[in-house]
CSV table of C-alpha atoms in Angstrom, one decimal:
chain,number,residue,atom,x,y,z
A,1,SER,CA,71.3,107.3,78.2
A,2,GLN,CA,70.2,103.9,79.4
A,3,GLN,CA,69.5,101.3,77.1
A,4,GLY,CA,66.4,100.2,79.3
A,5,GLU,CA,63.5,102.5,80.3
A,6,GLU,CA,60.8,100.8,82.5
A,7,ASP,CA,57.1,101.9,83.1
A,8,PRO,CA,55.6,102.5,85.7
A,9,GLN,CA,58.6,103.5,88.1
A,10,ALA,CA,56.2,102.2,90.8
A,11,LEU,CA,52.9,100.2,91.3
A,12,SER,CA,50.7,99.1,93.8
A,13,ILE,CA,48.1,96.7,93.7
A,14,GLN,CA,46.2,94.6,96.1
A,15,GLU,CA,46.9,90.9,96.7
A,16,GLY,CA,45.4,88.5,93.7
A,17,GLU,CA,45.3,91.4,91.2
A,18,ASN,CA,47.9,90.8,88.1
A,19,ALA,CA,51.0,93.4,87.7
A,20,THR,CA,52.1,94.7,84.3
A,21,MET,CA,55.4,96.2,83.9
A,22,ASN,CA,56.7,97.6,80.5
A,23,CYS,CA,60.1,97.8,79.1
A,24,SER,CA,61.6,99.8,76.1
A,25,TYR,CA,64.9,99.8,75.0
A,26,LYS,CA,66.6,101.5,72.0
A,27,THR,CA,68.9,99.1,69.5
A,28,SER,CA,68.4,95.9,68.3
A,29,ILE,CA,69.1,93.2,70.9
A,30,ASN,CA,69.8,89.6,71.2
A,31,ASN,CA,68.0,88.8,74.4
A,32,LEU,CA,65.8,90.8,76.8
A,33,GLN,CA,65.7,89.2,80.7
A,34,TRP,CA,63.6,90.1,83.7
A,35,TYR,CA,65.2,90.0,87.1
A,36,ARG,CA,63.6,90.8,90.8
A,37,GLN,CA,65.7,92.2,93.5
A,38,ASN,CA,64.4,92.3,97.0
A,39,SER,CA,65.0,95.0,98.9
A,40,GLY,CA,69.1,95.1,99.9
A,41,ARG,CA,69.4,91.8,98.0
A,42,GLY,CA,71.4,90.6,95.0
A,43,LEU,CA,68.9,90.0,91.5
A,44,VAL,CA,67.2,86.8,90.9
A,45,HIS,CA,66.9,85.8,87.1
A,46,LEU,CA,63.3,85.4,86.2
A,47,ILE,CA,62.9,85.1,82.4
A,48,LEU,CA,64.9,85.3,79.4
A,49,ILE,CA,63.5,85.9,75.9
A,50,ARG,CA,65.5,85.9,72.6
A,51,SER,CA,65.3,88.5,70.2
A,52,ASN,CA,63.4,85.7,67.9
A,53,GLU,CA,60.8,85.0,70.4
A,54,ARG,CA,57.8,86.7,71.2
A,55,GLU,CA,56.0,85.3,74.5
A,56,LYS,CA,57.3,83.0,77.2
A,57,HIS,CA,55.7,82.0,80.2
A,58,SER,CA,57.0,80.6,83.5
A,59,GLY,CA,54.4,79.8,86.3
A,60,ARG,CA,52.5,82.9,86.8
A,61,LEU,CA,55.1,85.1,84.8
A,62,ARG,CA,54.4,86.1,81.2
A,63,VAL,CA,56.7,88.0,79.4
A,64,THR,CA,56.2,89.4,75.9
A,65,LEU,CA,58.5,90.8,73.2
A,66,ASP,CA,58.0,93.1,70.5
A,67,THR,CA,60.9,93.8,68.3
A,68,SER,CA,59.2,96.2,65.9
A,69,LYS,CA,58.4,98.6,69.0
A,70,LYS,CA,61.4,97.6,70.6
A,71,SER,CA,59.4,96.7,73.8
A,72,SER,CA,58.8,94.3,76.4
A,73,SER,CA,56.3,93.3,79.2
A,74,LEU,CA,56.2,91.5,82.4
A,75,LEU,CA,52.7,90.1,83.6
A,76,ILE,CA,52.5,88.8,87.1
A,77,THR,CA,49.4,86.8,87.5
A,78,ALA,CA,47.4,86.6,90.8
A,79,SER,CA,49.7,88.5,92.7
A,80,ARG,CA,51.1,87.8,95.9
A,81,ALA,CA,52.9,90.0,99.5
A,82,ALA,CA,56.1,87.9,98.5
A,83,ASP,CA,56.0,89.5,94.7
A,84,THR,CA,56.6,92.9,96.6
A,85,ALA,CA,60.2,93.8,95.1
A,86,SER,CA,61.8,95.9,92.3
A,87,TYR,CA,61.9,94.2,89.0
A,88,PHE,CA,64.4,94.9,86.4
A,89,CYS,CA,64.4,94.5,82.5
A,90,ALA,CA,67.8,93.7,81.3
A,91,THR,CA,69.0,93.6,77.4
A,92,ARG,CA,72.2,91.8,75.9
A,93,ALA,CA,72.8,94.1,72.5
A,94,PRO,CA,75.5,94.0,70.1
A,95,GLU,CA,76.0,97.8,70.1
A,96,TYR,CA,76.4,97.7,74.0
A,97,GLY,CA,79.2,94.9,73.3
A,98,ASN,CA,76.7,92.3,74.7
A,99,LYS,CA,77.2,93.4,78.0
A,100,LEU,CA,74.1,93.0,80.0
A,101,VAL,CA,72.2,96.6,80.1
A,102,PHE,CA,69.7,97.2,83.1
A,103,GLY,CA,66.6,99.6,82.9
A,104,ALA,CA,65.8,101.9,85.8
A,105,GLY,CA,63.2,99.5,87.3
A,106,THR,CA,59.7,99.0,88.7
A,107,ILE,CA,59.3,99.1,92.3
A,108,LEU,CA,56.1,97.0,92.8
A,109,ARG,CA,54.4,96.5,96.2
A,110,VAL,CA,51.6,94.2,96.4
A,111,LYS,CA,49.2,94.7,99.6
A,112,SER,CA,47.5,92.0,101.5
B,1,GLY,CA,70.1,77.0,89.3
B,2,ALA,CA,73.7,78.0,89.8
B,3,VAL,CA,75.1,79.9,93.0
B,4,VAL,CA,77.2,82.9,93.0
B,5,SER,CA,78.6,83.9,96.5
B,6,GLN,CA,79.4,87.2,97.5
B,7,HIS,CA,81.3,88.4,100.6
B,8,PRO,CA,81.0,90.3,102.9
B,9,SER,CA,77.2,91.1,102.8
B,10,ARG,CA,77.7,94.3,104.8
B,11,VAL,CA,80.9,96.5,105.8
B,12,ILE,CA,81.4,99.5,107.2
B,13,CYS,CA,84.9,101.0,107.3
B,14,LYS,CA,86.8,104.3,107.7
B,15,SER,CA,87.8,107.0,105.4
B,16,GLY,CA,91.0,106.0,104.0
B,17,THR,CA,91.1,102.6,104.4
B,18,SER,CA,90.6,99.9,101.6
B,19,VAL,CA,88.0,97.1,101.3
B,20,LYS,CA,88.0,93.9,99.5
B,21,ILE,CA,84.8,92.1,98.5
B,22,GLU,CA,85.1,88.7,97.1
B,23,CYS,CA,82.6,86.9,94.3
B,24,ARG,CA,83.0,83.3,94.0
B,25,SER,CA,81.0,80.9,91.1
B,26,LEU,CA,80.3,77.6,93.0
B,27,ASP,CA,78.7,75.4,90.4
B,28,PHE,CA,80.7,76.4,87.2
B,29,GLN,CA,84.0,78.0,85.9
B,30,ALA,CA,83.3,82.0,85.0
B,31,THR,CA,86.1,83.0,82.9
B,32,THR,CA,84.1,86.4,82.9
B,33,MET,CA,82.9,87.9,86.0
B,34,PHE,CA,80.9,91.7,86.3
B,35,TRP,CA,81.0,93.9,89.0
B,36,TYR,CA,77.8,96.4,89.2
B,37,ARG,CA,77.0,99.3,91.5
B,38,GLN,CA,73.6,100.5,92.6
B,39,PHE,CA,72.6,103.5,94.4
B,40,PRO,CA,69.5,103.5,96.5
B,41,LYS,CA,66.7,103.2,94.6
B,42,GLN,CA,68.3,103.1,91.3
B,43,SER,CA,69.3,100.7,88.7
B,44,LEU,CA,72.6,98.7,88.5
B,45,MET,CA,75.5,100.4,86.8
B,46,LEU,CA,78.2,98.3,85.0
B,47,MET,CA,81.4,99.2,86.5
B,48,ALA,CA,83.9,96.9,85.0
B,49,THR,CA,84.5,93.2,83.2
B,50,SER,CA,86.5,91.0,85.3
B,51,ASN,CA,88.4,88.6,82.9
B,52,GLU,CA,90.4,85.5,84.5
B,53,GLY,CA,94.2,85.6,84.2
B,54,SER,CA,94.1,89.2,82.6
B,55,LYS,CA,93.6,92.8,82.9
B,56,ALA,CA,90.1,94.1,83.9
B,57,THR,CA,88.0,96.3,81.5
B,58,TYR,CA,86.6,99.4,83.2
B,59,GLU,CA,83.7,101.3,81.8
B,60,GLN,CA,83.9,105.1,81.2
B,61,GLY,CA,84.3,107.0,83.9
B,62,VAL,CA,85.2,104.2,86.6
B,63,GLU,CA,88.7,104.7,88.4
B,64,LYS,CA,90.7,101.8,87.7
B,65,ASP,CA,93.2,102.5,90.6
B,66,LYS,CA,90.3,103.2,92.9
B,67,PHE,CA,88.4,100.0,92.5
B,68,LEU,CA,91.0,97.3,91.7
B,69,ILE,CA,90.1,93.9,90.1
B,70,ASN,CA,91.6,90.7,90.6
B,71,HIS,CA,90.5,87.6,88.9
B,72,ALA,CA,93.1,85.2,90.0
B,73,SER,CA,91.0,81.9,89.1
B,74,LEU,CA,88.0,80.7,87.2
B,75,THR,CA,85.5,80.8,90.3
B,76,LEU,CA,86.7,83.5,92.1
B,77,SER,CA,87.1,87.6,91.3
B,78,THR,CA,87.8,90.5,93.8
B,79,LEU,CA,87.0,93.8,93.8
B,80,THR,CA,89.1,96.0,96.2
B,81,VAL,CA,87.8,99.7,96.8
B,82,THR,CA,90.8,101.6,97.8
B,83,SER,CA,91.2,104.5,99.9
B,84,ALA,CA,87.8,104.5,100.3
B,85,HIS,CA,85.6,107.5,100.9
B,86,PRO,CA,82.1,108.5,102.0
B,87,GLU,CA,80.9,108.8,98.3
B,88,ASP,CA,82.2,105.3,97.9
B,89,SER,CA,79.4,104.2,100.2
B,90,SER,CA,77.0,101.8,98.0
B,91,PHE,CA,75.5,98.6,96.9
B,92,TYR,CA,77.9,96.4,95.0
B,93,ILE,CA,77.1,93.6,93.2
B,94,CYS,CA,78.8,90.7,91.3
B,95,SER,CA,77.5,88.6,88.5
B,96,ALA,CA,78.8,85.5,87.0
B,97,ARG,CA,78.2,84.3,83.3
B,98,ASP,CA,77.6,81.0,82.3
B,99,LEU,CA,78.3,80.2,78.5
B,100,THR,CA,77.8,76.6,78.8
B,101,GLY,CA,74.1,76.2,78.6
B,102,SER,CA,74.0,74.2,81.8
B,103,PHE,CA,71.4,76.0,83.3
B,104,GLY,CA,69.2,76.2,80.9
B,105,ASN,CA,68.0,79.7,79.7
B,106,THR,CA,69.7,81.6,82.6
B,107,GLU,CA,73.2,82.9,81.4
B,108,ALA,CA,74.1,85.2,84.2
B,109,PHE,CA,74.0,84.7,88.0
B,110,PHE,CA,74.2,87.5,90.6
B,111,GLY,CA,75.7,87.6,94.1
B,112,GLN,CA,73.9,88.8,97.3
B,113,GLY,CA,75.4,92.2,97.1
B,114,THR,CA,77.8,93.9,99.2
B,115,ARG,CA,76.4,97.1,101.3
B,116,LEU,CA,79.5,99.3,101.8
B,117,THR,CA,79.3,102.1,104.1
B,118,VAL,CA,82.2,104.5,104.2
B,119,VAL,CA,82.3,106.5,107.6
């Protein structure tokens, strides 16, 4: 079964609103990463958070990590139409040979 | 950040033919590259790990004779889909990992992807 599961599967919001996506995983991890993918394109790295970190910020992005609950969240504040994309969490875990294992992804649509 | 260039971005081929996809790391040397497959509206599934100068390591269920991987230099890995069938149609993405820390907290860089359509 997949290491990472994300919810919601799809999210539709108005421009200016905040978007929150969640990711849960099963094993202990070295780090967790969030990526964005525009339709039919490659992946863009957003943020990496290590297992000993609890929160990281990058511009309008805020990522939290709760290792006790094996979960992470990605918050995009003041969303823009250009944020419309699929967002994936990915974990690097010893149990998976430290390979990058992706969650199912959340499709975000920001309406202008 | 670093650039990983994947070529071609789109390819259409006939059933039974072979298709080669290239993945190049432009800013760093990658001893290890990764090949993923992505079906529509689904996540990325790791197919294989490409190791420079040695054989690739394939994930369970991936046919190594079907998906030939060559990693002949520190900046180039190729994936060849042999005897392609319509069910091989998919989006293929490569990734190269930088272990030097030269690019801050970004450790994996992805190519733009290749949309393969087998007709």
